[in-house]
Every structure is written in C-alpha cells, then in structure tokens.
Amino acid sequence: APRATTGRLPSVYAIAAFPPLFWAGNFLIARLMRDAVPPVQLSFWRWALALLILIPFCWRPIAENWPRIRANLPFLALLGAIGVTAFNCFVYAALHHTTIVNAALVNSLLPVVTFLLAYLLLKERLTARQLAGIAVSLCGALLVICRGEPTQLLAFTPNRGDVLVFVGMSCWALYTVLVRRRPAGLP
C-alpha cells in the first residue's frame, strides 16, 4: 500500500506548485501591463476570462442552487467586492508604484493579517500552532524585507505601492475570514 501513495507524491507536489505560480504570474502580468491597461480594467478582464473558463464546470451547480444563491446575493456581492475586486484593483494599482518583489513581500504578510482579523472579527482563539505559524511568517517576511540586516527595518519606509498592496492584501484577508460565515446551505 505505501508504494501506491508514494508514486503519487511528485504529482501532488507539482499540482501544489500551481497556486503560488499563478499568484506570482498575476503580479508579473499586472506589472508588465501597468502602462497598457488601467488596474480596474485589468481586474475586469482577468475575472471575465476566469468566468468563461469556469462556466462549463459551474453552470449546473449554480442553476441547482440558484434560489439559495439569489437569497444571499448581497452577502456574495460583498465577498466579491472585497476579495476579488478590491484585492486585485489595489494590487494592480500598487504595481504602478512598487516592484513585484516588494508586492510579493508585503503580500507574504497575508497569514498574519488573516489570523488577526479572524481573532478580532470572529473572536477565534489562536492555537499554539497558529501562533507559531504567524511568528514564522512574520519573521520570514521581515527577514526578507530587511535583507537579513535587522537595522534596515529602522530605515524602511514603504512607498505608495507597498501601502496599496497592504490594503489589497488586507481586503483578501477580510474576504478569507468572512467567507467562513457564509449562510448555511450555500455551497
């Protein structure tokens, strides 16, 4: 039995690499397109393409659940506005003023902000493991930001783009927390 599962591990790792590559590709394409396509338009076309790709897979579950979806449209619209629209528009605008590396570094604070929002909004208690994860994430981000020299943190001044990435990333963290409060029965 162990042989059957070990043969699958390389493919699992390969598949697990796709989300970070897509996130990185998103930042790269947005930075390259910054002078050609405004941030809101870039976000619109990105999600319009995603919609076209997903429709064949999602139309039936949407049709089957339409009464529940329609009843919860305000909540779903809020989630879409925060998690999809705001995050992307802020990041795309940020990439007019900061580098891809800075944007990725600021975005690496996502786990920290998500846990903090979960604690503040949902009164969710953090486990020791989650606190350790927050500490590791924060230390790693700070280590990279200061390039291994802690004294550089004192001289660090974020630019406009870094702040916009942080706002966008905070919107995504808020989305991540709120999506857990979706109404019962909504897939």
PDB file of C-alpha atoms in Angstrom:
ATOM      1  CA  ALA A   1       0.000   0.000   0.000  1.00  0.00           C
ATOM      2  CA  PRO A   2       2.763   2.562   0.749  1.00  0.00           C
ATOM      3  CA  ARG A   3       4.106   2.213  -2.782  1.00  0.00           C
ATOM      4  CA  ALA A   4       0.790   3.288  -4.295  1.00  0.00           C
ATOM      5  CA  THR A   5       0.793   6.545  -2.363  1.00  0.00           C
ATOM      6  CA  THR A   6       4.485   7.345  -2.740  1.00  0.00           C
ATOM      7  CA  GLY A   7       4.204   7.191  -6.526  1.00  0.00           C
ATOM      8  CA  ARG A   8       1.654   9.986  -6.382  1.00  0.00           C
ATOM      9  CA  LEU A   9       3.676  12.388  -4.247  1.00  0.00           C
ATOM     10  CA  PRO A  10       5.637  14.039  -7.072  1.00  0.00           C
ATOM     11  CA  SER A  11       2.417  14.800  -8.945  1.00  0.00           C
ATOM     12  CA  VAL A  12       0.813  16.169  -5.762  1.00  0.00           C
ATOM     13  CA  TYR A  13       3.777  18.485  -5.233  1.00  0.00           C
ATOM     14  CA  ALA A  14       3.652  19.568  -8.868  1.00  0.00           C
ATOM     15  CA  ILE A  15      -0.042  20.399  -8.561  1.00  0.00           C
ATOM     16  CA  ALA A  16       0.571  22.213  -5.251  1.00  0.00           C
ATOM     17  CA  ALA A  17       3.066  24.453  -7.042  1.00  0.00           C
ATOM     18  CA  PHE A  18       0.415  25.853  -9.380  1.00  0.00           C
ATOM     19  CA  PRO A  19      -1.363  28.282  -6.983  1.00  0.00           C
ATOM     20  CA  PRO A  20       1.845  30.138  -5.978  1.00  0.00           C
ATOM     21  CA  LEU A  21       2.901  30.230  -9.628  1.00  0.00           C
ATOM     22  CA  PHE A  22      -0.482  31.687 -10.613  1.00  0.00           C
ATOM     23  CA  TRP A  23      -0.229  34.314  -7.845  1.00  0.00           C
ATOM     24  CA  ALA A  24       3.288  35.227  -8.951  1.00  0.00           C
ATOM     25  CA  GLY A  25       2.188  35.278 -12.584  1.00  0.00           C
ATOM     26  CA  ASN A  26      -0.679  37.573 -11.639  1.00  0.00           C
ATOM     27  CA  PHE A  27       1.761  40.094 -10.148  1.00  0.00           C
ATOM     28  CA  LEU A  28       4.154  39.753 -13.082  1.00  0.00           C
ATOM     29  CA  ILE A  29       1.492  40.252 -15.748  1.00  0.00           C
ATOM     30  CA  ALA A  30      -0.027  43.180 -13.847  1.00  0.00           C
ATOM     31  CA  ARG A  31       3.371  44.863 -13.586  1.00  0.00           C
ATOM     32  CA  LEU A  32       4.106  44.302 -17.284  1.00  0.00           C
ATOM     33  CA  MET A  33       0.660  45.595 -18.317  1.00  0.00           C
ATOM     34  CA  ARG A  34       0.626  48.604 -15.989  1.00  0.00           C
ATOM     35  CA  ASP A  35       1.108  51.165 -18.745  1.00  0.00           C
ATOM     36  CA  ALA A  36      -1.240  49.487 -21.222  1.00  0.00           C
ATOM     37  CA  VAL A  37      -4.290  48.574 -19.128  1.00  0.00           C
ATOM     38  CA  PRO A  38      -5.722  50.503 -16.141  1.00  0.00           C
ATOM     39  CA  PRO A  39      -5.997  48.496 -12.875  1.00  0.00           C
ATOM     40  CA  VAL A  40      -9.800  48.241 -12.802  1.00  0.00           C
ATOM     41  CA  GLN A  41      -9.943  47.194 -16.448  1.00  0.00           C
ATOM     42  CA  LEU A  42      -7.206  44.606 -15.899  1.00  0.00           C
ATOM     43  CA  SER A  43      -9.157  43.168 -12.966  1.00  0.00           C
ATOM     44  CA  PHE A  44     -12.347  43.075 -15.023  1.00  0.00           C
ATOM     45  CA  TRP A  45     -10.761  41.238 -17.949  1.00  0.00           C
ATOM     46  CA  ARG A  46      -8.931  38.816 -15.684  1.00  0.00           C
ATOM     47  CA  TRP A  47     -12.146  37.785 -13.974  1.00  0.00           C
ATOM     48  CA  ALA A  48     -14.143  37.807 -17.207  1.00  0.00           C
ATOM     49  CA  LEU A  49     -11.659  35.264 -18.591  1.00  0.00           C
ATOM     50  CA  ALA A  50     -11.884  33.229 -15.375  1.00  0.00           C
ATOM     51  CA  LEU A  51     -15.689  33.265 -15.679  1.00  0.00           C
ATOM     52  CA  LEU A  52     -15.514  31.937 -19.228  1.00  0.00           C
ATOM     53  CA  ILE A  53     -13.157  29.165 -18.137  1.00  0.00           C
ATOM     54  CA  LEU A  54     -15.275  28.200 -15.120  1.00  0.00           C
ATOM     55  CA  ILE A  55     -18.774  28.342 -16.662  1.00  0.00           C
ATOM     56  CA  PRO A  56     -18.640  24.829 -18.138  1.00  0.00           C
ATOM     57  CA  PHE A  57     -17.813  23.437 -14.701  1.00  0.00           C
ATOM     58  CA  CYS A  58     -20.096  25.636 -12.593  1.00  0.00           C
ATOM     59  CA  TRP A  59     -23.283  26.339 -14.504  1.00  0.00           C
ATOM     60  CA  ARG A  60     -25.113  23.223 -13.290  1.00  0.00           C
ATOM     61  CA  PRO A  61     -24.336  23.686  -9.546  1.00  0.00           C
ATOM     62  CA  ILE A  62     -25.254  27.369  -9.860  1.00  0.00           C
ATOM     63  CA  ALA A  63     -28.578  26.500 -11.526  1.00  0.00           C
ATOM     64  CA  GLU A  64     -29.331  23.849  -8.897  1.00  0.00           C
ATOM     65  CA  ASN A  65     -28.554  26.230  -6.023  1.00  0.00           C
ATOM     66  CA  TRP A  66     -29.925  29.410  -7.608  1.00  0.00           C
ATOM     67  CA  PRO A  67     -32.696  30.044  -5.012  1.00  0.00           C
ATOM     68  CA  ARG A  68     -30.124  29.953  -2.181  1.00  0.00           C
ATOM     69  CA  ILE A  69     -27.632  31.985  -4.190  1.00  0.00           C
ATOM     70  CA  ARG A  70     -30.255  34.628  -5.070  1.00  0.00           C
ATOM     71  CA  ALA A  71     -31.334  34.857  -1.421  1.00  0.00           C
ATOM     72  CA  ASN A  72     -27.720  35.557  -0.445  1.00  0.00           C
ATOM     73  CA  LEU A  73     -26.700  37.829  -3.315  1.00  0.00           C
ATOM     74  CA  PRO A  74     -25.947  40.867  -1.096  1.00  0.00           C
ATOM     75  CA  PHE A  75     -23.520  38.829   1.008  1.00  0.00           C
ATOM     76  CA  LEU A  76     -21.979  37.206  -2.059  1.00  0.00           C
ATOM     77  CA  ALA A  77     -21.648  40.605  -3.751  1.00  0.00           C
ATOM     78  CA  LEU A  78     -19.860  41.918  -0.657  1.00  0.00           C
ATOM     79  CA  LEU A  79     -17.477  38.960  -0.764  1.00  0.00           C
ATOM     80  CA  GLY A  80     -16.845  39.547  -4.462  1.00  0.00           C
ATOM     81  CA  ALA A  81     -16.276  43.252  -3.933  1.00  0.00           C
ATOM     82  CA  ILE A  82     -13.819  42.682  -1.083  1.00  0.00           C
ATOM     83  CA  GLY A  83     -11.997  39.537  -2.118  1.00  0.00           C
ATOM     84  CA  VAL A  84     -11.948  39.723  -5.878  1.00  0.00           C
ATOM     85  CA  THR A  85     -12.424  43.306  -6.963  1.00  0.00           C
ATOM     86  CA  ALA A  86     -10.756  45.279  -4.164  1.00  0.00           C
ATOM     87  CA  PHE A  87      -7.787  42.957  -3.770  1.00  0.00           C
ATOM     88  CA  ASN A  88      -6.970  42.910  -7.469  1.00  0.00           C
ATOM     89  CA  CYS A  89      -7.591  46.605  -8.091  1.00  0.00           C
ATOM     90  CA  PHE A  90      -5.417  47.640  -5.138  1.00  0.00           C
ATOM     91  CA  VAL A  91      -2.611  45.275  -6.154  1.00  0.00           C
ATOM     92  CA  TYR A  92      -2.784  46.307  -9.808  1.00  0.00           C
ATOM     93  CA  ALA A  93      -2.706  49.983  -8.817  1.00  0.00           C
ATOM     94  CA  ALA A  94       0.156  49.260  -6.406  1.00  0.00           C
ATOM     95  CA  LEU A  95       2.253  47.733  -9.163  1.00  0.00           C
ATOM     96  CA  HIS A  96       2.363  51.163 -10.808  1.00  0.00           C
ATOM     97  CA  HIS A  97       4.390  52.353  -7.793  1.00  0.00           C
ATOM     98  CA  THR A  98       6.291  49.347  -6.430  1.00  0.00           C
ATOM     99  CA  THR A  99       8.200  46.340  -7.653  1.00  0.00           C
ATOM    100  CA  ILE A 100       6.915  42.781  -7.977  1.00  0.00           C
ATOM    101  CA  VAL A 101       9.328  41.722  -5.240  1.00  0.00           C
ATOM    102  CA  ASN A 102       8.042  44.369  -2.817  1.00  0.00           C
ATOM    103  CA  ALA A 103       4.438  43.473  -3.648  1.00  0.00           C
ATOM    104  CA  ALA A 104       5.118  39.781  -3.021  1.00  0.00           C
ATOM    105  CA  LEU A 105       6.914  40.559   0.241  1.00  0.00           C
ATOM    106  CA  VAL A 106       4.075  42.692   1.558  1.00  0.00           C
ATOM    107  CA  ASN A 107       1.584  40.066   0.367  1.00  0.00           C
ATOM    108  CA  SER A 108       3.515  37.440   2.366  1.00  0.00           C
ATOM    109  CA  LEU A 109       2.017  39.029   5.481  1.00  0.00           C
ATOM    110  CA  LEU A 110      -1.381  37.597   4.439  1.00  0.00           C
ATOM    111  CA  PRO A 111      -1.419  34.768   7.027  1.00  0.00           C
ATOM    112  CA  VAL A 112      -0.650  37.212   9.831  1.00  0.00           C
ATOM    113  CA  VAL A 113      -3.403  39.650   8.850  1.00  0.00           C
ATOM    114  CA  THR A 114      -5.892  36.816   8.252  1.00  0.00           C
ATOM    115  CA  PHE A 115      -5.325  35.362  11.709  1.00  0.00           C
ATOM    116  CA  LEU A 116      -5.568  38.805  13.314  1.00  0.00           C
ATOM    117  CA  LEU A 117      -8.855  39.562  11.533  1.00  0.00           C
ATOM    118  CA  ALA A 118     -10.240  36.145  12.493  1.00  0.00           C
ATOM    119  CA  TYR A 119      -9.387  36.912  16.092  1.00  0.00           C
ATOM    120  CA  LEU A 120     -10.828  40.440  16.010  1.00  0.00           C
ATOM    121  CA  LEU A 121     -13.987  39.762  13.983  1.00  0.00           C
ATOM    122  CA  LEU A 122     -14.854  36.190  14.882  1.00  0.00           C
ATOM    123  CA  LYS A 123     -13.285  36.078  18.344  1.00  0.00           C
ATOM    124  CA  GLU A 124     -11.489  32.990  17.099  1.00  0.00           C
ATOM    125  CA  ARG A 125      -8.878  31.753  19.508  1.00  0.00           C
ATOM    126  CA  LEU A 126      -5.496  31.065  18.026  1.00  0.00           C
ATOM    127  CA  THR A 127      -3.870  27.750  18.740  1.00  0.00           C
ATOM    128  CA  ALA A 128      -0.212  27.469  19.686  1.00  0.00           C
ATOM    129  CA  ARG A 129       0.443  26.060  16.223  1.00  0.00           C
ATOM    130  CA  GLN A 130      -1.254  29.042  14.551  1.00  0.00           C
ATOM    131  CA  LEU A 131       0.671  31.467  16.733  1.00  0.00           C
ATOM    132  CA  ALA A 132       3.889  29.699  15.746  1.00  0.00           C
ATOM    133  CA  GLY A 133       2.852  29.970  12.092  1.00  0.00           C
ATOM    134  CA  ILE A 134       2.201  33.685  12.499  1.00  0.00           C
ATOM    135  CA  ALA A 135       5.586  34.159  14.139  1.00  0.00           C
ATOM    136  CA  VAL A 136       7.394  32.223  11.408  1.00  0.00           C
ATOM    137  CA  SER A 137       5.512  34.084   8.650  1.00  0.00           C
ATOM    138  CA  LEU A 138       6.184  37.478  10.212  1.00  0.00           C
ATOM    139  CA  CYS A 139       9.851  36.732  10.917  1.00  0.00           C
ATOM    140  CA  GLY A 140      10.352  35.401   7.396  1.00  0.00           C
ATOM    141  CA  ALA A 141       8.741  38.444   5.791  1.00  0.00           C
ATOM    142  CA  LEU A 142      10.706  40.844   7.991  1.00  0.00           C
ATOM    143  CA  LEU A 143      13.960  38.963   7.350  1.00  0.00           C
ATOM    144  CA  VAL A 144      13.500  39.267   3.603  1.00  0.00           C
ATOM    145  CA  ILE A 145      12.308  42.890   3.775  1.00  0.00           C
ATOM    146  CA  CYS A 146      15.383  43.922   5.791  1.00  0.00           C
ATOM    147  CA  ARG A 147      17.656  41.714   3.636  1.00  0.00           C
ATOM    148  CA  GLY A 148      18.990  39.944   6.719  1.00  0.00           C
ATOM    149  CA  GLU A 149      20.010  43.197   8.411  1.00  0.00           C
ATOM    150  CA  PRO A 150      17.552  43.987  11.241  1.00  0.00           C
ATOM    151  CA  THR A 151      18.858  47.558  11.479  1.00  0.00           C
ATOM    152  CA  GLN A 152      17.490  48.185   7.982  1.00  0.00           C
ATOM    153  CA  LEU A 153      13.971  47.910   9.411  1.00  0.00           C
ATOM    154  CA  LEU A 154      14.555  51.241  11.126  1.00  0.00           C
ATOM    155  CA  ALA A 155      15.297  52.859   7.766  1.00  0.00           C
ATOM    156  CA  PHE A 156      12.462  51.081   5.908  1.00  0.00           C
ATOM    157  CA  THR A 157       9.889  53.477   4.513  1.00  0.00           C
ATOM    158  CA  PRO A 158       7.115  51.899   2.486  1.00  0.00           C
ATOM    159  CA  ASN A 159       6.204  53.616  -0.767  1.00  0.00           C
ATOM    160  CA  ARG A 160       2.695  54.280  -2.057  1.00  0.00           C
ATOM    161  CA  GLY A 161       2.630  50.936  -3.866  1.00  0.00           C
ATOM    162  CA  ASP A 162       3.623  48.990  -0.758  1.00  0.00           C
ATOM    163  CA  VAL A 163       0.754  50.593   1.153  1.00  0.00           C
ATOM    164  CA  LEU A 164      -1.698  49.797  -1.654  1.00  0.00           C
ATOM    165  CA  VAL A 165      -0.578  46.152  -1.681  1.00  0.00           C
ATOM    166  CA  PHE A 166      -1.083  46.014   2.081  1.00  0.00           C
ATOM    167  CA  VAL A 167      -4.618  47.429   1.727  1.00  0.00           C
ATOM    168  CA  GLY A 168      -5.403  44.956  -1.053  1.00  0.00           C
ATOM    169  CA  MET A 169      -3.935  42.059   0.898  1.00  0.00           C
ATOM    170  CA  SER A 170      -6.000  43.128   3.914  1.00  0.00           C
ATOM    171  CA  CYS A 171      -9.115  43.017   1.716  1.00  0.00           C
ATOM    172  CA  TRP A 172      -8.247  39.438   0.738  1.00  0.00           C
ATOM    173  CA  ALA A 173      -7.687  38.531   4.394  1.00  0.00           C
ATOM    174  CA  LEU A 174     -11.095  40.015   5.255  1.00  0.00           C
ATOM    175  CA  TYR A 175     -12.669  38.007   2.433  1.00  0.00           C
ATOM    176  CA  THR A 176     -10.995  34.842   3.753  1.00  0.00           C
ATOM    177  CA  VAL A 177     -12.439  35.448   7.210  1.00  0.00           C
ATOM    178  CA  LEU A 178     -15.932  36.438   6.029  1.00  0.00           C
ATOM    179  CA  VAL A 179     -16.320  33.549   3.586  1.00  0.00           C
ATOM    180  CA  ARG A 180     -16.304  31.238   6.577  1.00  0.00           C
ATOM    181  CA  ARG A 181     -19.538  32.955   7.702  1.00  0.00           C
ATOM    182  CA  ARG A 182     -21.411  32.095   4.522  1.00  0.00           C
ATOM    183  CA  PRO A 183     -25.042  31.228   5.167  1.00  0.00           C
ATOM    184  CA  ALA A 184     -25.950  27.611   5.893  1.00  0.00           C
ATOM    185  CA  GLY A 185     -26.819  25.563   2.853  1.00  0.00           C
ATOM    186  CA  LEU A 186     -24.805  27.701   0.486  1.00  0.00           C
ATOM    187  CA  PRO A 187     -22.177  25.538  -1.200  1.00  0.00           C
TER     188      PRO A 187
END
